[in-house]
Short mmCIF file of C-alpha atoms in Angstrom, two decimals:
data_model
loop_
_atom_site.label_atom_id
_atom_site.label_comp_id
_atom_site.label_asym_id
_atom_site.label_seq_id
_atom_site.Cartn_x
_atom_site.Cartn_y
_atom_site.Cartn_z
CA UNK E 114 46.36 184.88 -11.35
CA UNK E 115 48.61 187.98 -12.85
CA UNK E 116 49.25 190.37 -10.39
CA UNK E 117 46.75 193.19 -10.10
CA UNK E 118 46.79 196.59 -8.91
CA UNK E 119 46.16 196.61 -5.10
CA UNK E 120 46.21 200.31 -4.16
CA UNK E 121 43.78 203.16 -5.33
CA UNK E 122 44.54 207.11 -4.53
CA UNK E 123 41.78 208.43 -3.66
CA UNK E 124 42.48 212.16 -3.65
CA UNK E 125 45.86 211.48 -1.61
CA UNK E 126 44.25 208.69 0.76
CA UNK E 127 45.73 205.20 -0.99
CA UNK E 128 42.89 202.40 -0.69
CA UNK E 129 44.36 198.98 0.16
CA UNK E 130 42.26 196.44 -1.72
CA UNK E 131 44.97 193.65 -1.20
CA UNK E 132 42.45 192.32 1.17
CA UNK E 133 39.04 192.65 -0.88
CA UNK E 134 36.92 195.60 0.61
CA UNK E 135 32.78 196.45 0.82
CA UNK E 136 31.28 199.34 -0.92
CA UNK E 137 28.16 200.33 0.46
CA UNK E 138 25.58 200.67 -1.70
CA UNK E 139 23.59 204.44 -1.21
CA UNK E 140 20.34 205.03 -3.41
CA UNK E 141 19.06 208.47 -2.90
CA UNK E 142 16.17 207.82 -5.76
CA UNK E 143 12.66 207.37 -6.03
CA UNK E 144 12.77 204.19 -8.25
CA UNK E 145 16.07 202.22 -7.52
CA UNK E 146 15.02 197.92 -7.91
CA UNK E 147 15.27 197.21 -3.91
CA UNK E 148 15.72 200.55 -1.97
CA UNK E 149 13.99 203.15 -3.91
CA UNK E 150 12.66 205.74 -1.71
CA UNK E 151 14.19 205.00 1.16
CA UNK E 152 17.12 207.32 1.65
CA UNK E 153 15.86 210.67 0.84
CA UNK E 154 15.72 212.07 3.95
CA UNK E 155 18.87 213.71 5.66
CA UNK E 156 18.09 211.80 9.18
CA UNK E 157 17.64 208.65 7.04
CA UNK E 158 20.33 209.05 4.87
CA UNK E 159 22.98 210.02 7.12
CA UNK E 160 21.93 207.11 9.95
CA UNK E 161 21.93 204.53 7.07
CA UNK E 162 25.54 205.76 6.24
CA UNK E 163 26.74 205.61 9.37
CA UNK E 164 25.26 202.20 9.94
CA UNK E 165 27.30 201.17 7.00
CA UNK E 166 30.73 202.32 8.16
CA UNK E 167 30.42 200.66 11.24
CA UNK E 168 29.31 197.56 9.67
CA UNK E 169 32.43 198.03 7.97
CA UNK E 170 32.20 199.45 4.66
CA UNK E 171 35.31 201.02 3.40
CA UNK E 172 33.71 202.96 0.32
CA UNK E 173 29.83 204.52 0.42
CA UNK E 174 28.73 204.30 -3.02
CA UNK E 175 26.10 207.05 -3.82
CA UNK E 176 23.08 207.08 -7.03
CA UNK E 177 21.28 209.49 -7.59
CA UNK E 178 19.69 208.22 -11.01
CA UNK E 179 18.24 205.04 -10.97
CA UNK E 180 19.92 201.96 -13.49
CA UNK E 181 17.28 199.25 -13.03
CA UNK E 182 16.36 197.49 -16.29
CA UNK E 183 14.01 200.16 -18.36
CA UNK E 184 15.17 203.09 -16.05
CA UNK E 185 14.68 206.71 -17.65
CA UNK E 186 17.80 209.02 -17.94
CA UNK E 187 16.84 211.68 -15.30
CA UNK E 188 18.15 215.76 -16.14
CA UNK E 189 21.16 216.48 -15.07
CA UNK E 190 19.62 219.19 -12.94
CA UNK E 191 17.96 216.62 -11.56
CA UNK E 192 20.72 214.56 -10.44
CA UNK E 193 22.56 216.98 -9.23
CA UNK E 194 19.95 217.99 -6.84
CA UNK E 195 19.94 214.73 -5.41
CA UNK E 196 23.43 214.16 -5.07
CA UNK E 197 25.32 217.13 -4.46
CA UNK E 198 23.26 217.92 -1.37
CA UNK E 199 23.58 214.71 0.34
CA UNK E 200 27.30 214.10 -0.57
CA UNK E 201 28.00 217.43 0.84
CA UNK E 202 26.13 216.49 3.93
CA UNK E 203 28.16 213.04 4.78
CA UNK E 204 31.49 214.23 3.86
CA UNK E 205 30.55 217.27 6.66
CA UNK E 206 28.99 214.32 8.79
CA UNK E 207 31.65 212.07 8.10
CA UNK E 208 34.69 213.20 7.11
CA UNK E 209 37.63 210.37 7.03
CA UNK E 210 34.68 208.32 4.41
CA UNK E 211 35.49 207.41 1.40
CA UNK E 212 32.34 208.45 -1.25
CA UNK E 213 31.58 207.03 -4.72
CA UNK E 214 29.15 208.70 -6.86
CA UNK E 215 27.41 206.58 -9.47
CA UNK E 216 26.80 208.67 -11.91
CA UNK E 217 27.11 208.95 -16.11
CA UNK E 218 27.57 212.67 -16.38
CA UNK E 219 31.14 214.25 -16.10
CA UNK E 220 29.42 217.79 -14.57
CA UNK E 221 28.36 215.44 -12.30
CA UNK E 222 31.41 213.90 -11.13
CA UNK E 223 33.15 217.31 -10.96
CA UNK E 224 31.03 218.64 -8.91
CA UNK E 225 30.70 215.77 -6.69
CA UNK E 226 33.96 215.73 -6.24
CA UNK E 227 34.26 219.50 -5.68
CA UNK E 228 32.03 218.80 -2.76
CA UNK E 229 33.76 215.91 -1.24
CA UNK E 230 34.13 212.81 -3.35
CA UNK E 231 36.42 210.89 -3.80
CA UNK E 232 35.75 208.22 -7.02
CA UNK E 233 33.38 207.65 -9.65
CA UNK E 234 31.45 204.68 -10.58
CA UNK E 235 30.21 205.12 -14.22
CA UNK E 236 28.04 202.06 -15.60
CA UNK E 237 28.19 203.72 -19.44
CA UNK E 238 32.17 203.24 -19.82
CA UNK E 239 31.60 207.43 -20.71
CA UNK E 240 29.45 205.93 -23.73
CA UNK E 241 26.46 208.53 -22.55
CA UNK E 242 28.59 211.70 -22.17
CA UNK E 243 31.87 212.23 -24.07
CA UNK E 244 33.00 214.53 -21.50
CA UNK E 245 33.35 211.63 -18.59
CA UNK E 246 36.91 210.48 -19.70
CA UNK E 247 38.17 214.07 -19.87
CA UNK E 248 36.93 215.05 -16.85
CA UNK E 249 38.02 212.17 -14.92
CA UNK E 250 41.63 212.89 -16.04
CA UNK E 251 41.70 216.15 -14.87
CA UNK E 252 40.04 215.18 -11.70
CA UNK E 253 43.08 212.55 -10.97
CA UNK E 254 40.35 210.48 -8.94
CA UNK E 255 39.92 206.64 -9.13
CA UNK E 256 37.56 205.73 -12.40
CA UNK E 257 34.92 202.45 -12.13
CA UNK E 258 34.34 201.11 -15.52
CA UNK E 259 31.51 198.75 -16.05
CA UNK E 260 30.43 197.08 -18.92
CA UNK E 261 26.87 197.84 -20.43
CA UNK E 262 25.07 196.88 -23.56
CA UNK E 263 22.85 200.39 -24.51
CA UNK E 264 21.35 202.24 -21.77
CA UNK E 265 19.03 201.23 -18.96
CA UNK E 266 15.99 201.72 -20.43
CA UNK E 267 17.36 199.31 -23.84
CA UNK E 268 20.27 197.42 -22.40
CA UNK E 269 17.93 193.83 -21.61
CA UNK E 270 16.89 193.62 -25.57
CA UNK E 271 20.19 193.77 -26.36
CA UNK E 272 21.90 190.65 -25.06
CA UNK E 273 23.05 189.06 -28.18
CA UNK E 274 26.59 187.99 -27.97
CA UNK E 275 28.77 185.57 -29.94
CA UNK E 276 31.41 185.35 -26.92
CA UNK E 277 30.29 186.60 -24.01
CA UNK E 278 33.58 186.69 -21.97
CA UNK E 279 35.58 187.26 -24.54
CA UNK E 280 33.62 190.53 -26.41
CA UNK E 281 33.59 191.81 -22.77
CA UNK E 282 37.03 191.51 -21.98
CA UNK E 283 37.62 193.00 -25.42
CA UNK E 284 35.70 196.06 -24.48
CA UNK E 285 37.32 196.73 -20.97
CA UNK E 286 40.85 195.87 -22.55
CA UNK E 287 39.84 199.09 -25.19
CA UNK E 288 38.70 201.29 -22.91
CA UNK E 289 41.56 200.74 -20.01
CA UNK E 290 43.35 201.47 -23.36
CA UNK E 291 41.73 204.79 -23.79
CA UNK E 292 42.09 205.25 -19.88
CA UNK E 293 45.54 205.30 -19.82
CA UNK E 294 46.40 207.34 -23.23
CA UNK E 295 44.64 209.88 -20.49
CA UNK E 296 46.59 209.49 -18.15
CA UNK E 297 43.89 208.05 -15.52
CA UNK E 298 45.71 204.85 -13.86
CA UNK E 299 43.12 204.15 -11.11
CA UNK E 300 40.79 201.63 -12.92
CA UNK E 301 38.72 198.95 -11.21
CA UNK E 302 36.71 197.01 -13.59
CA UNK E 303 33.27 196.03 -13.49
CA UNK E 304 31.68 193.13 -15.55
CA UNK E 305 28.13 194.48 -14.98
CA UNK E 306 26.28 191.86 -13.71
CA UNK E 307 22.47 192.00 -15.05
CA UNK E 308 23.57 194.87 -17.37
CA UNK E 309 22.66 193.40 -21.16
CA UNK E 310 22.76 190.08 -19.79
CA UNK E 311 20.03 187.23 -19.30
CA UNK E 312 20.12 185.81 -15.96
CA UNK E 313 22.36 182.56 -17.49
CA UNK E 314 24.82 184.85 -19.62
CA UNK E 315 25.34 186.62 -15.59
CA UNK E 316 26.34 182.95 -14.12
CA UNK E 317 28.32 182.20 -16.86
CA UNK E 318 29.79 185.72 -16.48
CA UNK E 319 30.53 184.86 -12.91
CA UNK E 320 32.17 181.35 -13.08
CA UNK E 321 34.51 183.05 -15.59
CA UNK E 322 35.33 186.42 -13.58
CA UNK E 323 39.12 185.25 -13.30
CA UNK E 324 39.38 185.69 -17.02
CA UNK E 325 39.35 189.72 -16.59
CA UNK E 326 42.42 189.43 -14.71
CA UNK E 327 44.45 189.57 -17.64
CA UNK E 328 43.82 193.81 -17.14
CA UNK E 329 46.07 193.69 -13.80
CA UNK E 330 42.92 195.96 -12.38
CA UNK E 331 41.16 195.76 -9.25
CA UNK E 332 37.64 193.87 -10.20
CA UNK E 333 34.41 194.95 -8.60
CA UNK E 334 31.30 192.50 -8.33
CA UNK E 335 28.07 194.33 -8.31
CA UNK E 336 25.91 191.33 -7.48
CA UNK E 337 23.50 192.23 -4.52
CA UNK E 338 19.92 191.49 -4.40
CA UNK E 339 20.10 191.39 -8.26
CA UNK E 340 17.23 189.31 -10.74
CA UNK E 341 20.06 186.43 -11.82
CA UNK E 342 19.07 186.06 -8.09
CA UNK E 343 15.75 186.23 -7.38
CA UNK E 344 14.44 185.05 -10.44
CA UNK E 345 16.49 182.08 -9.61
CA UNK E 346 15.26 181.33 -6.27
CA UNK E 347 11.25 182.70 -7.52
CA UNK E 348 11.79 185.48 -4.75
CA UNK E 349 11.56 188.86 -4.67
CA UNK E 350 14.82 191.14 -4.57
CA UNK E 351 13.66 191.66 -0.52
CA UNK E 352 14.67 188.50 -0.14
CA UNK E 353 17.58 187.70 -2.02
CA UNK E 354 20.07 188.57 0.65
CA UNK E 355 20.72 185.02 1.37
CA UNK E 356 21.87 184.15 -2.18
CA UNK E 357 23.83 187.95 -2.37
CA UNK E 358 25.67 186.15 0.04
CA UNK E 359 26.46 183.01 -1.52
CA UNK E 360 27.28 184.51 -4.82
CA UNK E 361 29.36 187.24 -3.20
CA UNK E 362 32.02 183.85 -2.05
CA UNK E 363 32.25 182.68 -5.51
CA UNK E 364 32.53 186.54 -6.78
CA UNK E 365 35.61 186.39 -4.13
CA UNK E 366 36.63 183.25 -5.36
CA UNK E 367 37.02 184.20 -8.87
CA UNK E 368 39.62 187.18 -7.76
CA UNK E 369 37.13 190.16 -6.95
CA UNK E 370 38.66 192.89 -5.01
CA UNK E 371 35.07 195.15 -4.32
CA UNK E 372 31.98 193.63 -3.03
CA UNK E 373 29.36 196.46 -4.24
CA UNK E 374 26.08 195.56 -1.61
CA UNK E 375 23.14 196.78 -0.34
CA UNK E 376 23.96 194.43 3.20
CA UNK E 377 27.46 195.24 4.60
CA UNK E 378 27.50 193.55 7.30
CA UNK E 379 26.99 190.33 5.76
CA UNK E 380 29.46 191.07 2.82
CA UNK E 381 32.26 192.13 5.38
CA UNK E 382 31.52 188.32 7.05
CA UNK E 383 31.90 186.54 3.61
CA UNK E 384 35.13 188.46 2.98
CA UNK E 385 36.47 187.03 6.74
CA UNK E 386 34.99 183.92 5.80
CA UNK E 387 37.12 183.72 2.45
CA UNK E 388 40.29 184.43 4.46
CA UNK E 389 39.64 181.44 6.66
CA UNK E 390 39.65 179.74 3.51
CA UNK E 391 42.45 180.80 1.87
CA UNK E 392 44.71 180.79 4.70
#
């Protein structure tokens, strides 16, 4: 394994990830695939965040705009409302956290980050607003690039690929590229699990995850409660937990620094578990 970036500044604060870390995962949408709905409250929001950060969660990673398969692109008024109000609200609440916003929209991220942010988690590589990369370099804050056939609403009819590893390690190795021209040298990579994959191109994503070490960037597994999951197991995402789990030691196991979940606790106990094991 080639030696990979193991600090991120995060607007001064420098993230260790040379032990991997949990990112908890915040949906304050209508519509999101497992938790829709249920954060949208400030009491409910604000007592599942702190639940999370004593579970252990180093980063709180918050959506505003859903990215299940077929997902609409919401206004950016829209997503603004949602966001800027309730990162404002836990960086007031809780003020040493670390926030992510997942978002495509650079007036998004500025703002966010204005109001307390400290990274951004973009799942279109800044394919869906041309003004992402820019802003992110003047912003200085760390960058999350995932890979992504399309958009949401498209990306699962397009999952047609002659190498599947290889064309997506060809498309982070451009756009760290294009990164770095920038100036923005806080990149974790993201293989985007169930993004413009079937459910067997997302195993055979995940049994070759070491390959994307080649970048020398943090990697971050986005794997909870996710359909390569419970469409395996003929559950429902409520009850994929069990199998987040056991996917989350091989996601480890390939080299993954970020364990993106809905479950922190039980993320935070595979990471312990991993240490036992590579003691």
């Amino acid at each position: 394994m080639l030696h990979a970036q193991t600090t991120l500044n995060c607007k001064g604060f420098l993230l260790d990830l040379s032990t991997p870390i949990v990112m908890g995962i915040l949906n304050v949408t209508p519509d999101s695939f497992y938790d829709g709905g249920k954060y949208q409250k400030d009491t409910a929001i604000l007592r599942q965040v702190e639940k999370m950060l004593e579970e252990g969660a180093a980063i709180i990673d918050i959506g505003g705009m859903s990215s299940r398969p077929g997902a609409e692109i919401i206004s950016v008024d829209e997503e603004l409302g949602r966001v800027i109000p309730v990162v404002t609200a836990i960086h007031r609440e809780f003020p040493a956290a670390l926030l992510s916003v997942d978002t495509i929209r650079g007036k998004v991220a500025k703002t966010a980050v204005e109001a307390g942010a400290h990274l951004i988690n973009d799942i279109s590589a800044g394919r869906l607003d041309e003004s992402m990369y820019p802003t992110i370099a003047e912003l200085k804050v760390p960058y999350i690039l995932m890979h992504m056939k399309g958009q949401p609403k498209t990306m699962q009819q397009q999952t047609q690929y002659q190498d599947l590893v290889e064309e997506i390690l060809d498309f982070l190795i451009a756009e760290v590229g294009k990164l770095k021209t920038m100036g923005i040298v806080d990149i974790v990579i993201d293989p985007g699990f169930g993004f413009g994959k079937t459910v067997g191109q997302n195993f055979e994503l995940l049994k070759k995850m070491h390959v994307f070490h080649i970048l020398g960037l943090p990697i971050l597994a986005g794997l909870s409660r996710k359909s390569m999951i419970y469409k395996s197991l003929n559950i429902t995402a409520a009850d994929a937990l069990n199998g987040t789990t056991a996917l989350n030691m091989v996601a480890l196991q390939q080299g993954a620094r970020i364990l993106r979940v809905h479950d922190v606790q039980a993320a935070v106990e595979t990471i312990k578990l991993w240490q036992q094991l590579e003691r």
